[in-house]
Tab-separated table of C-alpha atoms in Angstrom:
chain	number	residue	atom	x	y	z
D	1	MET	CA	62.246	105.483	90.843
D	2	CYS	CA	61.864	104.316	94.462
D	3	HIS	CA	59.308	103.748	97.207
D	4	TYR	CA	59.206	106.254	100.090
D	5	ALA	CA	57.152	106.077	103.451
D	6	LEU	CA	55.783	109.421	104.626
D	7	TYR	CA	53.360	109.775	107.539
D	8	GLY	CA	53.008	105.930	107.556
D	9	HIS	CA	51.969	105.793	103.803
D	10	ILE	CA	53.931	104.264	101.064
D	11	GLU	CA	54.183	106.126	98.021
D	12	MET	CA	56.143	105.845	94.789
D	13	VAL	CA	58.949	108.645	94.188
D	14	LEU	CA	60.437	109.812	91.168
D	15	VAL	CA	63.129	112.563	91.545
D	16	ILE	CA	63.990	114.193	88.097
D	17	LYS	CA	67.461	116.080	88.043
D	18	ARG	CA	67.657	118.464	85.028
D	19	THR	CA	70.744	120.111	84.252
D	20	GLU	CA	70.923	122.611	81.520
D	21	PRO	CA	74.641	124.462	80.652
D	22	LEU	CA	75.243	128.148	81.039
D	23	LEU	CA	71.615	129.263	81.697
D	24	VAL	CA	70.329	132.172	83.606
D	25	MET	CA	67.052	132.650	85.070
D	26	SER	CA	65.685	134.917	82.290
D	27	VAL	CA	65.628	131.805	79.855
D	28	TYR	CA	62.705	130.412	81.700
D	29	LEU	CA	60.246	133.552	81.326
D	30	PRO	CA	57.394	133.294	78.943
D	31	SER	CA	59.230	135.169	76.270
D	32	SER	CA	61.956	132.405	76.197
D	33	PRO	CA	62.176	129.405	73.877
D	34	TRP	CA	62.943	127.158	77.001
D	35	TYR	CA	59.216	127.999	78.207
D	36	PRO	CA	57.048	126.529	79.278
D	37	PRO	CA	58.677	124.036	81.289
D	38	HIS	CA	56.843	120.894	80.718
D	39	ARG	CA	55.670	117.756	82.370
D	40	PRO	CA	57.657	114.765	82.248
D	41	GLN	CA	57.138	112.356	79.167
D	42	ASN	CA	57.254	109.009	78.151
D	43	LEU	CA	57.712	107.489	81.994
D	44	THR	CA	56.952	104.172	81.121
D	45	LYS	CA	59.935	103.790	78.811
D	46	MET	CA	62.250	105.183	81.390
D	47	PHE	CA	60.491	103.191	84.401
D	48	PRO	CA	59.110	100.017	83.262
D	49	SER	CA	57.255	99.615	86.952
D	50	TYR	CA	55.616	102.706	86.420
D	51	ASN	CA	51.544	102.096	86.076
D	52	ALA	CA	50.750	104.711	83.581
D	53	SER	CA	46.823	104.258	84.305
D	54	GLU	CA	47.652	105.340	88.211
D	55	GLY	CA	48.829	108.770	86.947
D	56	TYR	CA	51.123	110.813	88.854
D	57	GLU	CA	51.374	114.120	90.587
D	58	ILE	CA	53.912	116.663	90.602
D	59	VAL	CA	54.248	117.762	94.261
D	60	GLY	CA	57.466	119.576	94.797
D	61	PHE	CA	60.343	121.492	92.672
D	62	GLY	CA	63.666	122.245	93.845
D	63	TRP	CA	65.810	124.894	92.480
D	64	PHE	CA	69.374	125.322	92.924
D	65	GLN	CA	71.189	127.646	90.632
D	66	GLY	CA	72.551	131.265	90.716
D	67	TRP	CA	76.180	130.947	89.289
D	68	ASN	CA	75.587	132.572	86.020
D	69	ASP	CA	72.937	135.183	87.016
D	70	GLY	CA	75.437	136.556	89.659
D	71	CYS	CA	77.886	137.665	86.663
D	72	SER	CA	75.789	140.504	85.698
D	73	GLN	CA	74.076	143.243	88.223
D	74	THR	CA	71.289	143.548	85.503
D	75	LEU	CA	70.480	139.912	86.364
D	76	VAL	CA	70.808	140.095	90.275
D	77	ASP	CA	68.736	143.068	90.299
D	78	GLU	CA	65.692	140.530	88.021
D	79	TYR	CA	66.595	137.792	90.018
D	80	GLU	CA	63.665	137.696	92.798
D	81	VAL	CA	61.147	138.695	90.419
D	82	ASN	CA	62.046	136.295	87.775
D	83	LEU	CA	62.236	133.213	90.340
D	84	VAL	CA	58.796	134.408	91.698
D	85	ASN	CA	57.628	134.237	88.231
D	86	LEU	CA	59.162	130.740	87.367
D	87	VAL	CA	57.336	129.517	90.616
D	88	THR	CA	54.081	130.969	89.627
D	89	ASP	CA	54.302	129.728	86.269
D	90	LEU	CA	55.573	126.258	87.026
D	91	ARG	CA	52.120	125.971	89.618
D	92	ARG	CA	49.893	126.929	86.615
D	93	GLU	CA	51.670	124.901	84.204
D	94	TRP	CA	51.527	121.547	86.411
D	95	LYS	CA	48.244	122.716	87.669
D	96	ASN	CA	49.331	122.627	91.385
D	97	PRO	CA	48.775	126.034	92.996
D	98	THR	CA	50.512	124.783	96.310
D	99	LEU	CA	53.508	123.123	94.486
D	100	ALA	CA	56.016	122.819	96.952
D	101	VAL	CA	59.701	124.842	96.397
D	102	SER	CA	62.499	124.207	97.777
D	103	ILE	CA	65.366	126.543	96.892
D	104	PRO	CA	69.168	125.726	98.569
D	105	VAL	CA	70.721	129.153	98.175
D	106	SER	CA	73.930	130.229	95.770
D	107	GLY	CA	76.388	129.878	98.871
D	108	PHE	CA	79.389	129.931	96.372
D	109	ASN	CA	82.321	130.765	98.701
D	110	GLY	CA	80.857	130.095	101.915
D	111	TRP	CA	80.618	132.673	104.484
D	112	ALA	CA	83.723	134.416	103.139
D	113	GLN	CA	81.810	135.663	100.286
D	114	ASP	CA	81.847	139.147	99.973
D	115	ASN	CA	81.176	139.748	95.746
D	116	GLU	CA	77.983	141.864	96.116
D	117	ARG	CA	76.564	140.145	93.234
D	118	ARG	CA	76.563	136.605	94.640
D	119	LEU	CA	75.528	138.174	97.768
D	120	GLY	CA	72.441	139.733	95.944
D	121	ILE	CA	71.469	136.261	94.504
D	122	ILE	CA	71.358	134.627	97.852
D	123	ASN	CA	69.235	137.794	99.100
D	124	ALA	CA	67.040	137.543	96.076
D	125	GLN	CA	66.477	133.652	96.651
D	126	PHE	CA	65.670	134.285	100.311
D	127	ASN	CA	63.141	136.969	99.501
D	128	ALA	CA	61.376	135.097	97.012
D	129	ALA	CA	60.879	132.423	99.482
D	130	ASN	CA	59.402	135.211	102.130
D	131	ALA	CA	55.900	134.654	102.492
D	132	THR	CA	55.398	138.467	103.727
D	133	ARG	CA	57.100	139.736	100.845
D	134	HIS	CA	55.389	137.322	98.522
D	135	PRO	CA	52.021	136.577	99.640
D	136	GLU	CA	50.845	135.881	96.376
D	137	LEU	CA	52.816	132.565	96.513
D	138	HIS	CA	50.921	131.338	99.159
D	139	GLY	CA	53.771	129.760	101.104
D	140	HIS	CA	54.739	126.384	100.183
D	141	ILE	CA	58.315	128.062	99.393
D	142	VAL	CA	61.621	127.735	101.434
D	143	ALA	CA	65.018	128.875	100.814
D	144	GLU	CA	67.678	126.892	102.848
D	145	GLU	CA	70.961	128.211	103.841
D	146	THR	CA	73.896	126.483	102.193
D	147	ARG	CA	76.942	128.684	103.104
D	148	SER	CA	78.338	126.160	105.330
D	149	TYR	CA	78.317	123.429	103.197
D	150	TRP	CA	81.537	125.319	101.255
D	151	ARG	CA	84.697	123.006	100.845
D	152	GLY	CA	87.436	124.714	99.738
D	153	PRO	CA	89.631	123.555	96.884
D	154	GLN	CA	91.901	121.868	98.859
D	155	TYR	CA	89.187	119.098	100.037
D	156	SER	CA	87.841	118.814	96.630
D	157	PRO	CA	88.603	116.786	93.269
D	158	VAL	CA	88.021	119.813	90.825
D	159	PRO	CA	89.860	123.252	92.290
D	160	SER	CA	89.412	125.000	89.200
D	161	GLN	CA	85.506	125.094	89.522
D	162	GLY	CA	84.353	126.866	92.486
D	163	TYR	CA	81.132	127.767	90.299
D	164	HIS	CA	80.247	123.620	90.521
D	165	TRP	CA	81.332	123.952	94.331
D	166	PHE	CA	84.747	122.124	93.094
D	167	HIS	CA	82.663	119.018	92.686
D	168	ASN	CA	82.510	118.210	96.257
D	169	ALA	CA	80.837	115.113	97.179
D	170	GLU	CA	80.032	116.321	100.383
D	171	SER	CA	78.598	119.848	99.854
D	172	TYR	CA	76.479	118.386	96.879
D	173	PHE	CA	75.220	115.615	99.622
D	174	LEU	CA	74.597	118.650	102.151
D	175	ILE	CA	72.942	120.867	99.669
D	176	GLY	CA	70.550	117.727	98.551
D	177	LYS	CA	69.653	116.985	101.985
D	178	ALA	CA	68.778	120.402	102.833
D	179	MET	CA	66.492	120.604	99.930
D	180	GLY	CA	65.007	117.154	100.639
D	181	VAL	CA	64.209	118.639	104.156
D	182	GLY	CA	63.051	121.634	102.829
D	183	MET	CA	60.573	119.792	100.607
D	184	LEU	CA	59.338	117.872	103.211
D	185	LYS	CA	58.255	120.658	105.622
D	186	MET	CA	56.688	122.471	102.645
D	187	ILE	CA	54.635	119.174	101.478
D	188	LYS	CA	53.271	118.251	104.958
């Protein structure tokens, strides 16, 4: 938990990262045992400085995922609709119809990517954030380009795991920064 100054106003901000191994988008649909996505619990235990009587508001959601879905053409074909449904469901569950959503796209292999399924995931992510294509989301959703952040295995600590961006810290930093900048644009 940290304090963050935004527009001359100091707020306490908590960023929660949740990682689930080997999941695909469809596990977040209403028929899934992972559904619904729950609000954070036990904040006072995890963050003793948090005053529960002040409450909290979930104002943003970042989504950086796509490798496993890119392994199947069926999942690629469903990805855009599933992502739009996820955003709709989260906004309803968290009672925030204008929840800001930031999606750094799955830019695996950078600009050299030529696998149609991987490119299909990137297109689906951009399409889900397209306000003309999905006016039902009422904006407040953005997708960020990440392919320029790809660093090859020769510059990375785990050269066998391209599906984790080779664990390259610079890539992760740049992706996180893009997600944060996108989030700030959507929160304004």
